[in-house]
mmCIF file of C-alpha atoms and ligand atoms in Angstrom:
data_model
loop_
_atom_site.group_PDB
_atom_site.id
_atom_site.type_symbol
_atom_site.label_atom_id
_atom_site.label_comp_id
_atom_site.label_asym_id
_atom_site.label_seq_id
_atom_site.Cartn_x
_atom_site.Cartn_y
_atom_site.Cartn_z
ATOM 1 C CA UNK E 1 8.980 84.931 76.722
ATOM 2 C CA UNK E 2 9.519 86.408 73.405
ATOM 3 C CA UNK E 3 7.666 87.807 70.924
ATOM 4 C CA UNK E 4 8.239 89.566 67.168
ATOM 5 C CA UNK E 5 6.927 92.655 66.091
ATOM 6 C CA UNK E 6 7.144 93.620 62.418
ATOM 7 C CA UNK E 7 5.599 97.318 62.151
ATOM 8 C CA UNK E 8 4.784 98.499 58.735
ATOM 9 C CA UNK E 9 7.544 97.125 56.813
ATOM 10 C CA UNK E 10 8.564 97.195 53.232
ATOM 11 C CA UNK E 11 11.032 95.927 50.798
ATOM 12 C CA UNK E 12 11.325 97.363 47.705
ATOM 13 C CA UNK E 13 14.053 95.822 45.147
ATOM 14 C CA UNK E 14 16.323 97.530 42.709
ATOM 15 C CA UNK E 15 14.266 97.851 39.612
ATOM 16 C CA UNK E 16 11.427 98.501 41.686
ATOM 17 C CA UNK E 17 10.132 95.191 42.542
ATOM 18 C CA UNK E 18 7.848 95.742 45.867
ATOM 19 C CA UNK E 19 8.346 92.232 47.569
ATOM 20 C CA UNK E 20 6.776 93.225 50.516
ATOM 21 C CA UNK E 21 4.124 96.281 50.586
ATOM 22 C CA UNK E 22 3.722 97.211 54.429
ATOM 23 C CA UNK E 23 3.119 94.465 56.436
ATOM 24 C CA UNK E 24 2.454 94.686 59.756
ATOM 25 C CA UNK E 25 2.506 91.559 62.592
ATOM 26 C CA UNK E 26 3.038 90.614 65.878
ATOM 27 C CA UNK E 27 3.711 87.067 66.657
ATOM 28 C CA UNK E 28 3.283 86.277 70.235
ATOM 29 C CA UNK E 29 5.340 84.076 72.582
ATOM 30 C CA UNK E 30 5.287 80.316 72.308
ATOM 31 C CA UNK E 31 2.830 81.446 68.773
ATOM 32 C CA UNK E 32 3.631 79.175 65.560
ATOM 33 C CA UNK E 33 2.542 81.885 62.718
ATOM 34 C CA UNK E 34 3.042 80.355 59.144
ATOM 35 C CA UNK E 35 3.315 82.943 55.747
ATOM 36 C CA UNK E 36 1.243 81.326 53.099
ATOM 37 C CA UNK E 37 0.750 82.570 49.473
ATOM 38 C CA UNK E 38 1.865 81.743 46.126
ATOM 39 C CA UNK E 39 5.251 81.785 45.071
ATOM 40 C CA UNK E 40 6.088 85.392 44.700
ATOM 41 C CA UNK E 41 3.796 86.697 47.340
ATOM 42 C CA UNK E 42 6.906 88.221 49.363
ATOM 43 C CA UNK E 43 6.647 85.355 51.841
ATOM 44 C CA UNK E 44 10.783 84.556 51.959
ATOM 45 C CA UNK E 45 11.407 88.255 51.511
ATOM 46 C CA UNK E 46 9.663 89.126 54.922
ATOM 47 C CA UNK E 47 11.412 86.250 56.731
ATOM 48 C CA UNK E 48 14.551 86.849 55.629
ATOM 49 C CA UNK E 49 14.049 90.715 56.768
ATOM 50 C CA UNK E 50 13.094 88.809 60.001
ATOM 51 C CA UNK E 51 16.300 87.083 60.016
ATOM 52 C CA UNK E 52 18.303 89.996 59.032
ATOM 53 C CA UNK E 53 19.708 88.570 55.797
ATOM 54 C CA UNK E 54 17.489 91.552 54.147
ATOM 55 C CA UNK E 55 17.342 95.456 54.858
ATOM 56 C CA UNK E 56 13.889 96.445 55.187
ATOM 57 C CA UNK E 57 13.343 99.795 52.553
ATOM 58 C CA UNK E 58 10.635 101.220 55.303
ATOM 59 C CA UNK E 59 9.964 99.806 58.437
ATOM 60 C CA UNK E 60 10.885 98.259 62.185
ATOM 61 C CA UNK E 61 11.228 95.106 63.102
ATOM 62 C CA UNK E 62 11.035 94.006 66.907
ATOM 63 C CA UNK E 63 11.966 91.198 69.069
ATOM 64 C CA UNK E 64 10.592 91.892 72.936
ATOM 65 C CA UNK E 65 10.457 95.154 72.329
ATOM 66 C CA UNK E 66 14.223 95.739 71.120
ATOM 67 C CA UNK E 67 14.387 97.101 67.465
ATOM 68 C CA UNK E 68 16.787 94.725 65.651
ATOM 69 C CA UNK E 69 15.785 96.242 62.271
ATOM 70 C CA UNK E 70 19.441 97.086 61.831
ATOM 71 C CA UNK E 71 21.169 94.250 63.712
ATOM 72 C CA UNK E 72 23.236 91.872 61.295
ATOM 73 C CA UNK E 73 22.035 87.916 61.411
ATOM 74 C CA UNK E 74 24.547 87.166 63.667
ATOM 75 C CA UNK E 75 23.468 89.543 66.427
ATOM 76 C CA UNK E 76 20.026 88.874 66.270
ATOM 77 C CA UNK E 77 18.085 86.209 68.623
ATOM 78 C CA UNK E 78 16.635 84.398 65.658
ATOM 79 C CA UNK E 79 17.298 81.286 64.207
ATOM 80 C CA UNK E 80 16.511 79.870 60.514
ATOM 81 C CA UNK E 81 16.354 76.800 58.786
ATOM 82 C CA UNK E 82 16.093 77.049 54.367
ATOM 83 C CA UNK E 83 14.875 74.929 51.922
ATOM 84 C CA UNK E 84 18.223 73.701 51.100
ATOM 85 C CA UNK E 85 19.456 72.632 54.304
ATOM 86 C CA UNK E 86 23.039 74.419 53.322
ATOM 87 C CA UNK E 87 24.750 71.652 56.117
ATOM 88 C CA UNK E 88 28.690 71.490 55.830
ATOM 89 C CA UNK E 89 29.367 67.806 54.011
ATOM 90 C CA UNK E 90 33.395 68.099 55.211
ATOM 91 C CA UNK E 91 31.667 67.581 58.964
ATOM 92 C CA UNK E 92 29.716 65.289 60.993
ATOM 93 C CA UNK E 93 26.785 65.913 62.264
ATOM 94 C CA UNK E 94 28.531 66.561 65.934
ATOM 95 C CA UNK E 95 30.823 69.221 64.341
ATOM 96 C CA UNK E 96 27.891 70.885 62.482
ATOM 97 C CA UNK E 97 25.774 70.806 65.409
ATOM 98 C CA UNK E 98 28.785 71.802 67.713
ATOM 99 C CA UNK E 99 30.159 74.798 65.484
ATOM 100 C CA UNK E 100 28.192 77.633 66.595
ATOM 101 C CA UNK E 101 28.598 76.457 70.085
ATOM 102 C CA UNK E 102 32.563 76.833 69.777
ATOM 103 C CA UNK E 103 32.217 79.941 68.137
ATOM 104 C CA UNK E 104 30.827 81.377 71.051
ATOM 105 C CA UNK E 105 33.699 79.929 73.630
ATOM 106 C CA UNK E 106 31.471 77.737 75.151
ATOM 107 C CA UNK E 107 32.978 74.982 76.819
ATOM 108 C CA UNK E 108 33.381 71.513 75.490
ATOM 109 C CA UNK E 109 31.152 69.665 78.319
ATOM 110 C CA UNK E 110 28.254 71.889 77.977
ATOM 111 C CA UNK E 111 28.736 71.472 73.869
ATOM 112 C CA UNK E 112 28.814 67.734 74.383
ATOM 113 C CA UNK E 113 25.700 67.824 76.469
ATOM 114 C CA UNK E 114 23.833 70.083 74.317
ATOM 115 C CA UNK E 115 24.746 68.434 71.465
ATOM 116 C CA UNK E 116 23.440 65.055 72.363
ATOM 117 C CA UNK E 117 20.395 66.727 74.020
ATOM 118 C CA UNK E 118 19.532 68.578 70.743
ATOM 119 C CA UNK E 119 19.491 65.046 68.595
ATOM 120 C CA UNK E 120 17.541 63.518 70.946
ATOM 121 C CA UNK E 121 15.777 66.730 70.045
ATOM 122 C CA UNK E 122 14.906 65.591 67.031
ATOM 123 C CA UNK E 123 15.315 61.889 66.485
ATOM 124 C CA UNK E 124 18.703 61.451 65.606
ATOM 125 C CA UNK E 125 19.987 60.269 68.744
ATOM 126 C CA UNK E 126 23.492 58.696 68.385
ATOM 127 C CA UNK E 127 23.877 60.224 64.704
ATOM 128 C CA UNK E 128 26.858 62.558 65.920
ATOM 129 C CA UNK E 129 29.475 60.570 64.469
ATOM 130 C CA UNK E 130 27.918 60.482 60.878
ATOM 131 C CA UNK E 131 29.374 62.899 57.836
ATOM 132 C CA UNK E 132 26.010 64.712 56.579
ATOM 133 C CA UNK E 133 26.136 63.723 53.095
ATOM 134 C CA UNK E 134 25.544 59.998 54.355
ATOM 135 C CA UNK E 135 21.869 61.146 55.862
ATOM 136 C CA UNK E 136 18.798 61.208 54.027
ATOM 137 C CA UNK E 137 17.251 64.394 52.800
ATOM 138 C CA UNK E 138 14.699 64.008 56.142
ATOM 139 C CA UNK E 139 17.727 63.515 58.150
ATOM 140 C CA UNK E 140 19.786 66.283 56.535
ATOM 141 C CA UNK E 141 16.503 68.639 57.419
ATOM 142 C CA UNK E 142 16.356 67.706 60.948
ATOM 143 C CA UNK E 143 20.445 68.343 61.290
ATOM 144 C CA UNK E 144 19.216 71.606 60.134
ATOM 145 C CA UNK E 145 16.522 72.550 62.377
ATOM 146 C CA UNK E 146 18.912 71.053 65.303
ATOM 147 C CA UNK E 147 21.747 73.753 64.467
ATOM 148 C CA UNK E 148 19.040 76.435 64.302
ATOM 149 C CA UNK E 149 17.740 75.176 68.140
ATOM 150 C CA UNK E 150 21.150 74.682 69.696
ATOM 151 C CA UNK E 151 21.922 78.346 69.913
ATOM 152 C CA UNK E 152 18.469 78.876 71.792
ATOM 153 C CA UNK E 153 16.893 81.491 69.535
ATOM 154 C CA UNK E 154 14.471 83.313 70.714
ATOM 155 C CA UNK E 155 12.386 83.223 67.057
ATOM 156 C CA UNK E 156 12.855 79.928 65.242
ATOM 157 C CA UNK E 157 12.234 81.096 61.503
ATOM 158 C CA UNK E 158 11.630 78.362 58.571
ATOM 159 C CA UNK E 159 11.550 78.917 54.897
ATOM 160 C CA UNK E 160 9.563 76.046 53.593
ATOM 161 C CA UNK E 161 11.969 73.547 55.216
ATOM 162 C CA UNK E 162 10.513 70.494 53.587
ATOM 163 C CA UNK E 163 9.925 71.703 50.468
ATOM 164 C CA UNK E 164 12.398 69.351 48.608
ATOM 165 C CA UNK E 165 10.936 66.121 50.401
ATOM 166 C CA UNK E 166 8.430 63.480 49.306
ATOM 167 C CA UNK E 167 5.036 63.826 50.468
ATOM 168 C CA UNK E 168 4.851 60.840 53.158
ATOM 169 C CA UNK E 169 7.837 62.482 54.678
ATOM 170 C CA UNK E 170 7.154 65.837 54.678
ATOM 171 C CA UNK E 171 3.474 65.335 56.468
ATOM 172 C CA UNK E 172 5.457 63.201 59.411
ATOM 173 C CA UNK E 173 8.399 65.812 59.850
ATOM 174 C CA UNK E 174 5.556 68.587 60.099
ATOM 175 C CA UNK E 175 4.333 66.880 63.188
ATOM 176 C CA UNK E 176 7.927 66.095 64.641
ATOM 177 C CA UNK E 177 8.202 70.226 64.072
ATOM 178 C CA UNK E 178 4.762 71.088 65.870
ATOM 179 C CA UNK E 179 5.398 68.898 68.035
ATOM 180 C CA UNK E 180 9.424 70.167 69.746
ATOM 181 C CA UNK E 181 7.686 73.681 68.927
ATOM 182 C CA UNK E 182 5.405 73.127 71.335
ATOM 183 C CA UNK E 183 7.849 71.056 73.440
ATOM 184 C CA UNK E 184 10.073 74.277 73.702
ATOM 185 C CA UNK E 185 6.676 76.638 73.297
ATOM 186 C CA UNK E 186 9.645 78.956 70.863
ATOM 187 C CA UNK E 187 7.846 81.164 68.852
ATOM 188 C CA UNK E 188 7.986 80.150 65.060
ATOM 189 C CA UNK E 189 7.563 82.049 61.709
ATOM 190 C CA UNK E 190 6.894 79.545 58.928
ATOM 191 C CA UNK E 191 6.800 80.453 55.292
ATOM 192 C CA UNK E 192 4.854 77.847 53.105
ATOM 193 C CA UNK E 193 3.067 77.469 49.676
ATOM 194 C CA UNK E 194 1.310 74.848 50.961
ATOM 195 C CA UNK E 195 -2.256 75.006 52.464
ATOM 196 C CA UNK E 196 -2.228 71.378 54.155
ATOM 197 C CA UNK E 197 0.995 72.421 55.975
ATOM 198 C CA UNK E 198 -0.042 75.647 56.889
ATOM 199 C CA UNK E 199 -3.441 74.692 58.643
ATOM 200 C CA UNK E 200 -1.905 71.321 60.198
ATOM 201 C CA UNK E 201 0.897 73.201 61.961
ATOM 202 C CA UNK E 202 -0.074 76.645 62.696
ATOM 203 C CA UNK E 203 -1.965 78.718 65.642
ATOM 204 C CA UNK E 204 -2.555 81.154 62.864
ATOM 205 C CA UNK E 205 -2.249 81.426 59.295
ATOM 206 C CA UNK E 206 -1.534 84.947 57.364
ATOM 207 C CA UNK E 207 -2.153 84.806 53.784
ATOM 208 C CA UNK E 208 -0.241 86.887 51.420
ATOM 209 C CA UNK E 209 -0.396 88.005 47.868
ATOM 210 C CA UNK E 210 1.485 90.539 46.004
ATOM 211 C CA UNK E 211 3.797 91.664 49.099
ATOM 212 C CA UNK E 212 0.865 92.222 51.485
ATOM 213 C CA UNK E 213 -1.042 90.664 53.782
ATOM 214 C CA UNK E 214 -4.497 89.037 52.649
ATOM 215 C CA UNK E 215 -6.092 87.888 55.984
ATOM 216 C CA UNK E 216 -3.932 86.744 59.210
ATOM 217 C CA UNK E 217 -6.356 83.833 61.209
ATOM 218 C CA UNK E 218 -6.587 80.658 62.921
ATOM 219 C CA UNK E 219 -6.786 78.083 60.801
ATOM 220 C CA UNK E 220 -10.355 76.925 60.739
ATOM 221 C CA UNK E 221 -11.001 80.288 60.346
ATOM 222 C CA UNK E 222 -9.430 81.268 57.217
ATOM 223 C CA UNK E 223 -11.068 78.194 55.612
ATOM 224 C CA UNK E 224 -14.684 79.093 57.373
ATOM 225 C CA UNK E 225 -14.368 82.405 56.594
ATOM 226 C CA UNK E 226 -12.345 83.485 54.155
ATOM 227 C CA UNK E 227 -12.287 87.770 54.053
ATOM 228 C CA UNK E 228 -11.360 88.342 50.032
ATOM 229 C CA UNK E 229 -12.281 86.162 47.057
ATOM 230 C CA UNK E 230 -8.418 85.358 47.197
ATOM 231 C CA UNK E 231 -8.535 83.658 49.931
ATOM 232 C CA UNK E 232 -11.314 81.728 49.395
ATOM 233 C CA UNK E 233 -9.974 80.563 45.961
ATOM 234 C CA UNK E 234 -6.908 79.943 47.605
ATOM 235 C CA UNK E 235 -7.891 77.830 50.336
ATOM 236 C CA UNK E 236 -9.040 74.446 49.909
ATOM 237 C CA UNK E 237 -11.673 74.101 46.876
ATOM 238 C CA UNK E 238 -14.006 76.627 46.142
ATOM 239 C CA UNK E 239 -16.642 77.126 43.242
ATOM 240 C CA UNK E 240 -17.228 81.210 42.371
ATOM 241 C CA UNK E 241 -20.429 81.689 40.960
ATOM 242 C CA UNK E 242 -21.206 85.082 39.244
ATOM 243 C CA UNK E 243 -24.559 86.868 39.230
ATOM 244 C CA UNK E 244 -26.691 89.826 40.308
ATOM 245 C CA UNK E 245 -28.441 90.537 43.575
ATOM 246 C CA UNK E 246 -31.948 92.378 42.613
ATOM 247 C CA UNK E 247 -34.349 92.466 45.654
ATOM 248 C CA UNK E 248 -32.975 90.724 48.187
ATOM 249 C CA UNK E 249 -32.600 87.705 46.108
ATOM 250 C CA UNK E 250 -28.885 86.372 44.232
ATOM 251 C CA UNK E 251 -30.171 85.240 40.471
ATOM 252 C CA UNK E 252 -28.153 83.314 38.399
ATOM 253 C CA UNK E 253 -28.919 81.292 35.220
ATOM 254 C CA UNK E 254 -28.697 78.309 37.227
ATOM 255 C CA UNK E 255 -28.714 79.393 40.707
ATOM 256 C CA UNK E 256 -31.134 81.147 43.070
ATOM 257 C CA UNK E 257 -30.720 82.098 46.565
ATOM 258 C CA UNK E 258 -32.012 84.882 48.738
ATOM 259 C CA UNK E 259 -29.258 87.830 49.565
ATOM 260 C CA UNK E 260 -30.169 90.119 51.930
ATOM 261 C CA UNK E 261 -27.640 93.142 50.305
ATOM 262 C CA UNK E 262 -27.974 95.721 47.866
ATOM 263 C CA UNK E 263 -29.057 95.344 44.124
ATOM 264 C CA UNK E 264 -25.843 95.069 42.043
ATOM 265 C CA UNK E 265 -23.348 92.338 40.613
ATOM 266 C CA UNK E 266 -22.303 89.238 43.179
ATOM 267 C CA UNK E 267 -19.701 86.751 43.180
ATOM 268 C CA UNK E 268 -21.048 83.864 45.529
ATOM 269 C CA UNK E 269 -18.815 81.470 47.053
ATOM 270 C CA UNK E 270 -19.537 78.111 47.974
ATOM 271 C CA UNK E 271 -17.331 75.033 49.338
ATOM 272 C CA UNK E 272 -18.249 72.001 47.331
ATOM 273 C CA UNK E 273 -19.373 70.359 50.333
ATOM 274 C CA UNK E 274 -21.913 72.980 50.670
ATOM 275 C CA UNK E 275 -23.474 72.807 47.720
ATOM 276 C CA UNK E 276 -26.484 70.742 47.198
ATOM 277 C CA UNK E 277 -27.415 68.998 43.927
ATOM 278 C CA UNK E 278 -30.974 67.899 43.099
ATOM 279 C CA UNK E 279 -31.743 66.072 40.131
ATOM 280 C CA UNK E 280 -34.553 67.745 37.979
ATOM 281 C CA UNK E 281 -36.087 67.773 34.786
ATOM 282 C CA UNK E 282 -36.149 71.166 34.336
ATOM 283 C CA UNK E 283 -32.440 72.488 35.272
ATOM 284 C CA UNK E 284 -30.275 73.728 32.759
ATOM 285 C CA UNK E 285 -26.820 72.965 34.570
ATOM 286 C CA UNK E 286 -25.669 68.995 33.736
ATOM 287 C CA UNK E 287 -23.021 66.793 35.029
ATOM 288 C CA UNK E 288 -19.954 66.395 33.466
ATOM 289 C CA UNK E 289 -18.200 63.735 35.598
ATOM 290 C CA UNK E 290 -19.041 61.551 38.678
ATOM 291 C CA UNK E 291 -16.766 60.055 40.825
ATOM 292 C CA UNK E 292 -17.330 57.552 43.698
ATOM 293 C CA UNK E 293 -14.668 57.957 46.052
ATOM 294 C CA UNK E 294 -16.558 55.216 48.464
ATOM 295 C CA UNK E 295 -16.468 57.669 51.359
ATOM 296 C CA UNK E 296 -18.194 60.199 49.530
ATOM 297 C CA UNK E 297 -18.813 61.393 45.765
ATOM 298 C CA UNK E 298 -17.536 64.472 44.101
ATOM 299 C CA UNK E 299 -19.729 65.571 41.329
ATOM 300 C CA UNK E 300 -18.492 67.801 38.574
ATOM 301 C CA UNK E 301 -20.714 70.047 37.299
ATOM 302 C CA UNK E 302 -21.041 72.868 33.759
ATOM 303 C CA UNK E 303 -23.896 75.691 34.758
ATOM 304 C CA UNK E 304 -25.335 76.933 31.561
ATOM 305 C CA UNK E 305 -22.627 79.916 31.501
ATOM 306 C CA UNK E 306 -20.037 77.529 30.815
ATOM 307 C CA UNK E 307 -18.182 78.043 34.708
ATOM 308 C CA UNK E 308 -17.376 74.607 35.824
ATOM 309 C CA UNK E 309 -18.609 73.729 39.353
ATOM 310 C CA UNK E 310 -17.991 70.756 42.165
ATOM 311 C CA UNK E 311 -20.344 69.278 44.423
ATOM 312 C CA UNK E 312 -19.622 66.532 47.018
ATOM 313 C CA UNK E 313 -22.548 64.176 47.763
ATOM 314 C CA UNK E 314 -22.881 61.860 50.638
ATOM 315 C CA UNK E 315 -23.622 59.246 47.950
ATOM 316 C CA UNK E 316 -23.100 59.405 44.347
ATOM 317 C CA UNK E 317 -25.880 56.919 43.370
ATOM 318 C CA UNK E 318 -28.575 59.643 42.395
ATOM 319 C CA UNK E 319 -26.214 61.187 39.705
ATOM 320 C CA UNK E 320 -24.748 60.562 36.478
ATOM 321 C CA UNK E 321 -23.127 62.348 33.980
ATOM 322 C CA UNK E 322 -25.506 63.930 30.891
ATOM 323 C CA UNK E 323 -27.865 64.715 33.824
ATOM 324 C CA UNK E 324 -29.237 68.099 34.500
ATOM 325 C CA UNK E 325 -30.103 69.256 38.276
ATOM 326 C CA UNK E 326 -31.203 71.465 40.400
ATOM 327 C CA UNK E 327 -28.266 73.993 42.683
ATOM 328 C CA UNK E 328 -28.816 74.694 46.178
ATOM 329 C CA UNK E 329 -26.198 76.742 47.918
ATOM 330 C CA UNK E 330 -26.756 75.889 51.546
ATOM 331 C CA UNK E 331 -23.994 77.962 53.124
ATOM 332 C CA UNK E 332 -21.988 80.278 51.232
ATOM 333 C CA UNK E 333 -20.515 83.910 51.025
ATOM 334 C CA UNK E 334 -21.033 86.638 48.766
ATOM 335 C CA UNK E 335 -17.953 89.255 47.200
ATOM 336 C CA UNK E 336 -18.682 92.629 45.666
ATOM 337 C CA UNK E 337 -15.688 94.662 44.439
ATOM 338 C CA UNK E 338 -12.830 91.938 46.415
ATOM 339 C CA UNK E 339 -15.368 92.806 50.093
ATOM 340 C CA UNK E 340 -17.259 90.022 51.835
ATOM 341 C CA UNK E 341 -20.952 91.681 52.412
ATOM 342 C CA UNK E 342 -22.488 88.558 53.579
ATOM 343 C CA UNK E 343 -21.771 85.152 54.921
ATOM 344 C CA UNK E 344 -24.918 82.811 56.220
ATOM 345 C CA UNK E 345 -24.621 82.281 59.473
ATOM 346 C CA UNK E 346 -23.316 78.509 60.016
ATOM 347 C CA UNK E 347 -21.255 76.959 57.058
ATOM 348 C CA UNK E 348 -21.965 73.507 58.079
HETATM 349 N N1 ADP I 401 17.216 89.678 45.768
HETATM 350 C C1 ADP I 401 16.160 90.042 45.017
HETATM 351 N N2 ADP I 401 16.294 90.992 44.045
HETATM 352 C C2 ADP I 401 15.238 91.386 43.304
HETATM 353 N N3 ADP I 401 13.997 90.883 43.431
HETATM 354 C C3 ADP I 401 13.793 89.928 44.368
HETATM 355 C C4 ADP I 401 14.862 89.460 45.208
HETATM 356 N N4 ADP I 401 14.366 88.531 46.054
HETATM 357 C C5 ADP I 401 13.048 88.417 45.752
HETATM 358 N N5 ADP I 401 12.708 89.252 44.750
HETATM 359 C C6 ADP I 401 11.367 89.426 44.182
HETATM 360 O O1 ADP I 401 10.474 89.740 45.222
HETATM 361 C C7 ADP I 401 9.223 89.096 45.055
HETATM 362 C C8 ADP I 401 8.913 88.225 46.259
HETATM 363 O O2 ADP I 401 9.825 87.150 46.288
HETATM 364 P P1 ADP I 401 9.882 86.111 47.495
HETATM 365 O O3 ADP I 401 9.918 86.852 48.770
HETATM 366 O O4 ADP I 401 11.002 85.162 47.229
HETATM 367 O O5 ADP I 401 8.478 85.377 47.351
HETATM 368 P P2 ADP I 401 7.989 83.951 47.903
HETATM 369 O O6 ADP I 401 8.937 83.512 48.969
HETATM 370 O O7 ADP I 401 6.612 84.223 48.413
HETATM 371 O O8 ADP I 401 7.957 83.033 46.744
HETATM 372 C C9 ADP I 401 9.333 88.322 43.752
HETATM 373 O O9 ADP I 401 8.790 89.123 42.736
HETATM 374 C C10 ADP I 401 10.822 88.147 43.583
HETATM 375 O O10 ADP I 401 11.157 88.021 42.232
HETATM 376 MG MG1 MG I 402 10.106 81.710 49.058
#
């Protein structure tokens, strides 16, 4: 049973850099909680405060309720695997693996037998005898993770661990991850740029720009209902369309829809998959681009103020490029000043 508390914390660099602007977060036991923002967003920074690598400038951090804030790495219950997977090549994988172990005076049957369990672990089962430099980068990356989970750590922490792999393998080792997380239910901080990674793996997602936290959700409901135009931008694809509310009703050059909030300038917000097309004589916005992905078509679209918009149609038959249509937003959500003041009431 463990969980990690990070209460108001900061980090503020030496030529005044603010990495991380007071984040708070509690990550619950057996929780998988992954960081996702751009690169910059303070997303390393945080973990590596976490993993006491970095001093917080203002803050506490917890682990079940005992403030390690100023414990050194070492001390700490946490565990973290980096990008580069920082594996000693003079070693096999047995000796890397085993090295922490012996540090601790623990004796060589139990190493031996947690060793072997810990490959099994993670799919390198009789891989002990192999240098690391003669493993793939996949392999090298799940060496990693299995010195990380050998010393039992109570907080597995990972700092886009997969970064540096090709695609194909990347998306399989995510599910290999999920999966002996859920296996060993550890609770898991896991900093990512990527969306696809962050809303395959995690029980929540907290999205951060500029140091601070953006919106912290499950999943399907940061891409549902996204809180700040940020995160909607951010998160899958998302057309922004810009007009004025007057009356109840949204009115754009192209676009029409009624609002039910106060008269003033809207940005509206709408998934392409929510956004009906009609073709019609009399519309002024025209298609730039169709394209007939046989599942589905995804039709690009210029509105008269020159924003560029995407719609995807069941079937892309009815359109063709040159032709003007008709906008219906069937679900969307509407930003004043970075606030949501209305979302309809089912997206799909
Ligand atoms: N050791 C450091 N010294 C000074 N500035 C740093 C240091 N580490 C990170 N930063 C700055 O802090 C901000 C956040 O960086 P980082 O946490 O690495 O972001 P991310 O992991 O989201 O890409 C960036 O502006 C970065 O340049
Ligand atoms: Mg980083």
């Amino acid at each position: 049973m463990s969980k990690l508390s990070i209460r108001a914390v900061s980090k503020v660099f030496a030529g005044a850099t603010t990495a991380v602007d007071n984040v708070s977060l509690e990550v619950a036991d057996g929780e998988l909680v992954c960081l996702l923002g751009p690169s910059g967003s303070g997303k390393s920074t945080l973990l590596r405060m976490v993993g006491g690598f970095e001093q917080p400038t203002s803050g506490t951090i917890a682990i079940d309720d005992q403030d390690v804030t100023r414990l050194p790495p070492e001390k700490r219950p946490t565990g973290m695997v980096f990008q580069s997977h920082a594996l000693w090549s003079h070693m096999n994988v047995f000796n890397n693996l085993a090295f922490g172990l012996k540090l601790r005076g623990r004796p060589k049957d139990e190493i031996r037998d947690r060793v072997e369990a810990v490959l099994e672990l993670v799919g390198l089962k009789g891989y002990g005898g192999r240098m690391t430099n003669a493993l793939s980068g996949g392999q090298q990356q799940r060496v990693a993770l299995a010195r990380s989970l050998i010393l039992e750590p109570k907080i597995l922490l990972l700092d886009e661990p997969f970064a540096s792999l090709d695609q194909h393998l990347r998306e399989r080792l995510r599910e290999e991850v999920r999966d002996i997380q859920l296996r060993l239910k550890i609770t898991t901080l896991f900093v990512t740029h990527g969306q696809d990674e962050a809303l395959s793996m995690a029980d929540r997602v907290v999205v951060m720009r500029n140091g601070a936290t953006e919106q912290a959700d499950r999943p399907e409901v940061i891409y549902r209902d996204p809180q700040t135009p940020f995160v909607a931008g951010f998160i899958g694809t998302m057309n922004f369309i810009e007009g004025r509310v007057e009356k109840g009703r949204f009115l754009h050059a192209d676009v029409a829809v009624d609002l039910p909030v106060d008269d003033g300038p809207i940005t509206l917000a709408v998934r392409p998959e929510a956004l009906d097309l009609q073709p019609s004589g009399t519309g002024r916005a025209t298609i730039h681009r169709v394209t007939d992905f046989g599942t589905h078509g995804l039709v690009d679209l210029h509105l008269s103020d020159g924003v560029r918009v995407k719609s995807l149609v069941r079937s892309p038959e009815p359109f063709r490029s040159g032709q003007t249509v008709d906008l219906n937003p069937r679900a969307f959500a509407a930003f004043r000043d970075n606030i949501k003041l209305y979302r309809t009431a089912d997206a799909h």
